[in-house]
Amino acid sequence: MVMAMETGHGGLEPKRTAAESKKPLRAAAARGALAVCFLAVPAVLLLQWLQSGASPEWLCQAERPAEDDRDIQDDMLDDISPSPHIEYDRLLGGLLIDGFDEKSCRSRYQFARYHTSPSIPSPYLIERLRKQELLQKKCGPGTKAYNEASKKLRSGQSTNTTDCNYLLLTIHAGLGNRMLEITSVFLYALLTNRILLVDRYMEIGDLFCEPFPGTSWLVPSDFPLNYGDFTQRSPESYGNMLQNKVAAGNTDLSLAGTRPHYVFLYLDGDNDFHDRLFFCEDDQRFLQGVQWLIIRTDMYFVPSLFLIPAFQDELGRLFPEKDTVFHHLARYLFHPTNDIWYTVTKYYRFYLAKAEKRVGIQIRIYEKKGIMQRNGPFPHILNQIFSCAQNEKLLPEIGMAEGAAETRNKAQTQNNRTIAVLTTSLSSWYSDQIQKKYDEHATVDGTTVEVHQPSHEEYQRSKNKKHNKKALAEIYLLSMTDELITSGFSTFGYAAQGLAGLKPWIMFRSENHVVPDPPCDRAMSIEPCFHNAPFYDCKAKRDTDLGKVVPYVRHCEDVSWGLKIVNQTQL
């Protein structure tokens, strides 16, 4: 089973330490915060807040008025954000197209201001995305083709394969899992020429802008099937059909009218042998003739698509750099809505923009001590973070001599370098301790370390809309860092590293409260891990180690039984 995603607080409240009030960056941040608030908050309320002694951070929790259509960067009175006049690749190497209303979705064309991709999408991927956009527009909700297909589905009429075949994703998991599963299903839609529709009832429209021009990817509210009621044991389940001999994974059922009107694919982490036959080529031939596929998954199943022979040539053309699947498709699909994007850019400018280096630390705790205790404090986790960050030269070493304040002040006069550390965790204790350590002890090279944590909620609320919005903001903030430390097995970390295009340093799970040796290791690729990958060789019809079949599908560093894509050519 995939562990639930760890997210942060419902509101992004920047934590402050005693040392922060003395630092020039904080002063500039406070001035910037007040400037934004004066522009965004009605004068009467602002006066009341100021008289009450409220801090700039608290003031700026007010959401930006929807009717304010100024460019986000126009609000800044200083230069702590990227200049709108600096050239940047707003179309992400061709992944995106011009033509969307920029004011309705700021993040679509502004993400490139805060992020430079290390990879270039292939011309063939760009070509296929343009074709997919045309297909979505031709067959999407509200079109004649969709209305006819929906009518036949409602009446139970038989249908042959048409130019408009559909893939509907039901959504139920946490935010990190949602991003992984949507990306997986979209890739499958590209490979099988299907229209992607996603569950409209799980806040997708509140989190992300529409990715396809001239149409919607949200399932219409009058969809004829109660797909939310489908389970692994439903008659519509493909695995159940196979067990009951209703369907067979071969070409014997290729005659018109012999296939079901729709098939439910159950690919959650607790699926069984028959469900996982979805990843066999013969079964793909059968499913190709079904107009409606409804899929439920909480997994990043892309690695197993690379093991299906019929898809391998196409995938090779789409992704010559094989470990860039999530990176390119996620940047194409996911564009945070304006209120989320405003939170991201505001926080970035106030706390991260002026640092010479930004280090992200994503902390996921796996202890089992009750809902309020399982996130800490755990000193061994803190030691693991320090060991990883300093051993790998991500953070500077500290001196242990007395007179730290005098030593620090002297060193800082010779070195004005600042490292901003962005931590995400359900607990604030870890970031507090990291900042305390650097406040009390001077770094050996005089570098200033400033630690920021946007939120700390203590426990996860994955079904809370406001909570998910702030969690998405944290994922994007992590993706804007220069170096990234993540916790193994965490889909939250996978999403951040994939968007960033960074190979993170993965912290391994500890046993018996002992720091692992080594405390972390560099990831083989930027790709997420498929936690519950099948181990069945469809052709040989026996179990086998699928991490040793092709050189570009390997076992994950953090999940020994999982699979991930790597950019390798030899076993």
Short mmCIF file of N, CA and C in Angstrom, two decimals, residues 12 343-345 347-348 352 422 454 472-481:
data_model
loop_
_atom_site.label_atom_id
_atom_site.label_comp_id
_atom_site.label_asym_id
_atom_site.label_seq_id
_atom_site.Cartn_x
_atom_site.Cartn_y
_atom_site.Cartn_z
N LEU A 12 -0.32 29.02 5.13
CA LEU A 12 1.13 29.12 5.08
C LEU A 12 1.59 30.24 6.01
N THR A 343 0.11 32.55 -3.29
CA THR A 343 0.75 32.13 -2.04
C THR A 343 2.19 31.68 -2.29
N VAL A 344 2.38 30.91 -3.35
CA VAL A 344 3.71 30.39 -3.69
C VAL A 344 4.68 31.54 -3.97
N THR A 345 4.31 32.42 -4.87
CA THR A 345 5.22 33.48 -5.29
C THR A 345 5.47 34.49 -4.17
N TYR A 347 5.48 33.87 -0.91
CA TYR A 347 6.40 33.26 0.06
C TYR A 347 7.80 33.16 -0.51
N TYR A 348 7.91 32.78 -1.78
CA TYR A 348 9.23 32.66 -2.41
C TYR A 348 9.98 33.98 -2.35
N LEU A 352 12.91 33.33 0.12
CA LEU A 352 13.86 32.50 -0.62
C LEU A 352 14.63 33.23 -1.71
N LEU A 422 14.29 25.59 3.08
CA LEU A 422 12.84 25.45 3.12
C LEU A 422 12.51 24.05 3.60
N PRO A 454 6.83 26.86 5.93
CA PRO A 454 5.56 27.54 5.68
C PRO A 454 4.43 27.11 6.61
N LEU A 472 -0.25 21.96 -1.84
CA LEU A 472 0.21 22.12 -3.22
C LEU A 472 1.19 23.28 -3.32
N ALA A 473 0.93 24.35 -2.59
CA ALA A 473 1.86 25.48 -2.58
C ALA A 473 3.23 25.03 -2.08
N GLU A 474 3.26 24.17 -1.08
CA GLU A 474 4.54 23.71 -0.55
C GLU A 474 5.28 22.82 -1.55
N ILE A 475 4.55 22.00 -2.28
CA ILE A 475 5.18 21.17 -3.31
C ILE A 475 5.88 22.08 -4.34
N TYR A 476 5.20 23.14 -4.75
CA TYR A 476 5.79 24.03 -5.74
C TYR A 476 6.96 24.82 -5.16
N LEU A 477 6.88 25.21 -3.90
CA LEU A 477 8.01 25.89 -3.28
C LEU A 477 9.23 24.97 -3.22
N LEU A 478 9.02 23.71 -2.86
CA LEU A 478 10.13 22.76 -2.86
C LEU A 478 10.74 22.62 -4.25
N SER A 479 9.89 22.67 -5.28
CA SER A 479 10.38 22.50 -6.65
C SER A 479 11.21 23.68 -7.12
N MET A 480 11.19 24.78 -6.37
CA MET A 480 11.95 25.98 -6.74
C MET A 480 13.29 26.05 -6.04
N THR A 481 13.66 25.01 -5.30
CA THR A 481 14.95 25.00 -4.61
C THR A 481 16.05 24.49 -5.53
#
